[in-house]
CSV table of C-alpha atoms and ligand atoms in Angstrom, one decimal:
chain,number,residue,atom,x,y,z
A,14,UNK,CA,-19.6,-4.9,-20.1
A,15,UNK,CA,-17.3,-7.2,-22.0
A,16,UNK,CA,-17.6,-10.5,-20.0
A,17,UNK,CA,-14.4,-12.7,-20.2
A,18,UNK,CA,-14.4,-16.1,-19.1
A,19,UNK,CA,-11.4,-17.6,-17.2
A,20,UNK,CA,-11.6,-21.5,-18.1
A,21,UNK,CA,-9.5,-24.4,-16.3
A,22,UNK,CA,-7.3,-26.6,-18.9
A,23,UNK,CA,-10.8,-28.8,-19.1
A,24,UNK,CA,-12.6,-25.8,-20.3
A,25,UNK,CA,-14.1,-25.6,-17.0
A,26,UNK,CA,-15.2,-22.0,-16.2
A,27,UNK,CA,-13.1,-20.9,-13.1
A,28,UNK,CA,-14.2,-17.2,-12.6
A,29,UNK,CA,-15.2,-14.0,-15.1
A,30,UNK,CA,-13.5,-10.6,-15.4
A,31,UNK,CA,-15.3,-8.3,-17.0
A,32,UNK,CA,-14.3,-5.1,-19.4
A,33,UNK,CA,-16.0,-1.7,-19.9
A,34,UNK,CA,-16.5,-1.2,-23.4
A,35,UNK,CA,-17.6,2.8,-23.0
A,36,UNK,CA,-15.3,5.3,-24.3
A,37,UNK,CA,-15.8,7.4,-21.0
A,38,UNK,CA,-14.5,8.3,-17.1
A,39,UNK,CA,-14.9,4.7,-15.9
A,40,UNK,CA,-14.2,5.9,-12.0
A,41,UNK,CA,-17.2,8.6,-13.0
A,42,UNK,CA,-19.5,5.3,-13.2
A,43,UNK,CA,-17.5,3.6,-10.0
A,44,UNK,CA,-16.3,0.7,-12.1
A,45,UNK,CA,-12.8,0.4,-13.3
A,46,UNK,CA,-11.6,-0.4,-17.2
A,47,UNK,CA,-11.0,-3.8,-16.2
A,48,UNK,CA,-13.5,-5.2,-12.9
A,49,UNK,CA,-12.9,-8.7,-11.4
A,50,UNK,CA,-15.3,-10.3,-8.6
A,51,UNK,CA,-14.6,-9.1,-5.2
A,52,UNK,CA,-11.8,-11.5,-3.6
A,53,UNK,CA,-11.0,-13.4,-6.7
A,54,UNK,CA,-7.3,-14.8,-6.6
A,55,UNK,CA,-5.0,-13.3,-9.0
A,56,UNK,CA,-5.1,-15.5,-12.5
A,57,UNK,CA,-3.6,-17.0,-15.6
A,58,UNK,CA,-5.5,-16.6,-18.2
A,59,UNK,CA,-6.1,-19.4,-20.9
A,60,UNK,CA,-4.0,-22.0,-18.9
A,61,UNK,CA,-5.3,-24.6,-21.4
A,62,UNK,CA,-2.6,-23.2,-23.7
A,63,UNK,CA,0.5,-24.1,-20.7
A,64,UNK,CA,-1.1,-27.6,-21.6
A,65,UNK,CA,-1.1,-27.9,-25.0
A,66,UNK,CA,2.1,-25.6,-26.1
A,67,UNK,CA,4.7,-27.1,-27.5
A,68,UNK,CA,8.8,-25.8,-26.2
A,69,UNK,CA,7.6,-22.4,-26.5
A,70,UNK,CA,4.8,-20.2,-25.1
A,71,UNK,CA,3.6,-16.4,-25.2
A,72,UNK,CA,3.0,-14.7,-22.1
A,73,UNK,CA,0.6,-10.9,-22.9
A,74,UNK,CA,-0.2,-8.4,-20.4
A,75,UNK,CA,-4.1,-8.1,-21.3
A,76,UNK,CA,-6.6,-11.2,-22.0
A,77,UNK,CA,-7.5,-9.4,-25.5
A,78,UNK,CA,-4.0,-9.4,-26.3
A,79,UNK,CA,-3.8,-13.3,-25.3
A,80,UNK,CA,-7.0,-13.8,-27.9
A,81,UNK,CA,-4.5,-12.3,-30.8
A,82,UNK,CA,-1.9,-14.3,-30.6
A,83,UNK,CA,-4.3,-17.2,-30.2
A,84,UNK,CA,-5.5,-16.1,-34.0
A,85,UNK,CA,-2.3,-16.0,-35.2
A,86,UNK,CA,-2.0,-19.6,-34.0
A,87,UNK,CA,0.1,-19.4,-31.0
A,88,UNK,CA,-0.1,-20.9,-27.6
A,89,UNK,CA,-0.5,-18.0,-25.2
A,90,UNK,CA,-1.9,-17.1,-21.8
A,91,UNK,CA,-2.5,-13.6,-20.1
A,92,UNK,CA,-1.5,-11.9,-16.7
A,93,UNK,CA,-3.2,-9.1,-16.2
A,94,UNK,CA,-0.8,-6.8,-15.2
A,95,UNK,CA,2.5,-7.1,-13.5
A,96,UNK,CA,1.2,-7.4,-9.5
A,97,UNK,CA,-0.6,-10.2,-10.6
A,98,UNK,CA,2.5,-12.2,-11.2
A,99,UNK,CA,2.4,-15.0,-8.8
A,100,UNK,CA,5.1,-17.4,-7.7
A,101,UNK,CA,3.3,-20.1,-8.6
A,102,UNK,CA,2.8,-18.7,-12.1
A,103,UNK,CA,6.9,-18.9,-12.6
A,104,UNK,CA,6.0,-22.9,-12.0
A,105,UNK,CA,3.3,-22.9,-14.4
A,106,UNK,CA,5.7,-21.8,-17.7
A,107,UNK,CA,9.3,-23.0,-16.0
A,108,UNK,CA,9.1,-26.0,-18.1
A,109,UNK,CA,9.3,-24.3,-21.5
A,110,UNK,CA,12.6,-22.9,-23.4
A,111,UNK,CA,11.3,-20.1,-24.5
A,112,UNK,CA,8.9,-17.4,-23.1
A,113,UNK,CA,8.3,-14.6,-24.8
A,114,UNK,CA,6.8,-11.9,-23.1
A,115,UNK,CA,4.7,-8.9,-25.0
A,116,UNK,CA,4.2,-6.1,-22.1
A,117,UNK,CA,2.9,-2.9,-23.4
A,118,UNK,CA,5.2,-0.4,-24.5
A,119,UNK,CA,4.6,1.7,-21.8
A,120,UNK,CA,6.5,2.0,-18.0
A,121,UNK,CA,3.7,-0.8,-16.9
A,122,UNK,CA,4.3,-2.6,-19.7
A,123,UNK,CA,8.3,-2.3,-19.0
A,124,UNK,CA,7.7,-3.4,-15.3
A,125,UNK,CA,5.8,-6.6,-16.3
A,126,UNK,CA,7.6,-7.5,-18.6
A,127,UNK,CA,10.8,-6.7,-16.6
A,128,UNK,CA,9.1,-8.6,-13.7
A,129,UNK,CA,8.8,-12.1,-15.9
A,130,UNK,CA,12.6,-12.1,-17.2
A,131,UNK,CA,14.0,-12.0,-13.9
A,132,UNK,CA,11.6,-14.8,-12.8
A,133,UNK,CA,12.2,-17.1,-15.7
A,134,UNK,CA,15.7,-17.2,-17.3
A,135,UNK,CA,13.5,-18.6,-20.4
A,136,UNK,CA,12.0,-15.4,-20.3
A,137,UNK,CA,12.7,-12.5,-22.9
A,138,UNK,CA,10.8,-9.6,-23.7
A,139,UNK,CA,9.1,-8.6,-27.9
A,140,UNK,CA,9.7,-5.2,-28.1
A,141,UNK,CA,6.8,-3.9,-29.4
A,142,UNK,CA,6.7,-0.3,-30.9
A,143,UNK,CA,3.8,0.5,-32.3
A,144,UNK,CA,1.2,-0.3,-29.3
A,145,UNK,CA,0.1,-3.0,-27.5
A,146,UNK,CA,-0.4,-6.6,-29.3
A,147,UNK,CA,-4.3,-5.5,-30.0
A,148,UNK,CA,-3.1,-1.8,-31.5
A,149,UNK,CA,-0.3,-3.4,-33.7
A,150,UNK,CA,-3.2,-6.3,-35.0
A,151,UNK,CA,-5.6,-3.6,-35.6
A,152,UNK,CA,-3.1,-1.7,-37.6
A,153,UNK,CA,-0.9,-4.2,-39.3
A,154,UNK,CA,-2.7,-7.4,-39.2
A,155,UNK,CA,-0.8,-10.4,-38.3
A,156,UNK,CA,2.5,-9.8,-40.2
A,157,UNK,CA,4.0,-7.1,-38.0
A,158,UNK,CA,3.6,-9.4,-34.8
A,159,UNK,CA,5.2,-12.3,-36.6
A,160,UNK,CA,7.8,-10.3,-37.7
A,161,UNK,CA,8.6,-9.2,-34.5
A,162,UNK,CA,8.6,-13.0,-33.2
A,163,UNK,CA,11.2,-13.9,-36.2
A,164,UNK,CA,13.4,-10.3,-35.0
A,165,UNK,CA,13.8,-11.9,-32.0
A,166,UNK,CA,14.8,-15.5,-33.0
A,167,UNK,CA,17.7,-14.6,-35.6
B,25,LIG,ZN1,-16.9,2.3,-17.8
């Protein structure tokens, strides 16, 4: 498996989820996609970037997704999923203007990102269409997620 690290803003290592990298039934092999330690508090991943970001952040449903934007040299951090979204998150990003939020375009994706917005009034979902962030990297590169961050500020 995939190990990936959750660091504190220090780059102190605070837990490690893990991801499955076989193309198979993953409940088959009594694992899920995605496996975090038993009893492990819900996280932000890559808090650093909350530290370091400027008036704006980017909030992505998956940590690979987080590690794009990253690339493309944006400040980002992950929640895995919309459950995960924790009050104490919405105190953690209430201090920028602008969060932009890239949920999956799916109905999970819609929920997470619908769950966000009406947390943050800074808060406004990237409509992506052609996948998640990873899918539209892998088949664009970098300029189809930049475009879609200039859509949204004209
Ligand atoms: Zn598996």
């Amino acid at each position: 498996m995939l190990a990936i690290p959750y660091l504190d803003r220090a780059d102190a290592p605070l837990t490690v989820r893990f991801r499955c990298l076989e193309d198979h039934d993953h409940r088959a092999h009594f694992h899920g996609k995605y496996n975090t330690i038993k009893d492990d508090p819900p996280r932000m991943y890559g808090v650093g970037d909350v530290h370091q970001a400027g008036d704006t952040i980017d909030v992505t449903e998956g940590e690979l997704d987080r590690i794009i934007l990253r690339k493309l040299g944006l400040h980002a951090v992950a929640i895995p999923g919309a459950a995960l979204w924790q009050g104490r998150h919405r105190r953690m990003l209430a201090g920028f203007n602008r969060v932009r939020v890239w949920g999956d375009p799916d109905d999970a994706g819609a929920e997470f990102t619908a769950r966000i917005c009406r947390a943050l009034r800074s808060a406004k979902g990237v409509r992506l269409r052609d996948g998640d962030v990873t899918d539209t990297y892998m088949q664009g590169g970098a300029q189809p997620l930049l475009n879609l961050i200039k859509e949204d500020s004209q």
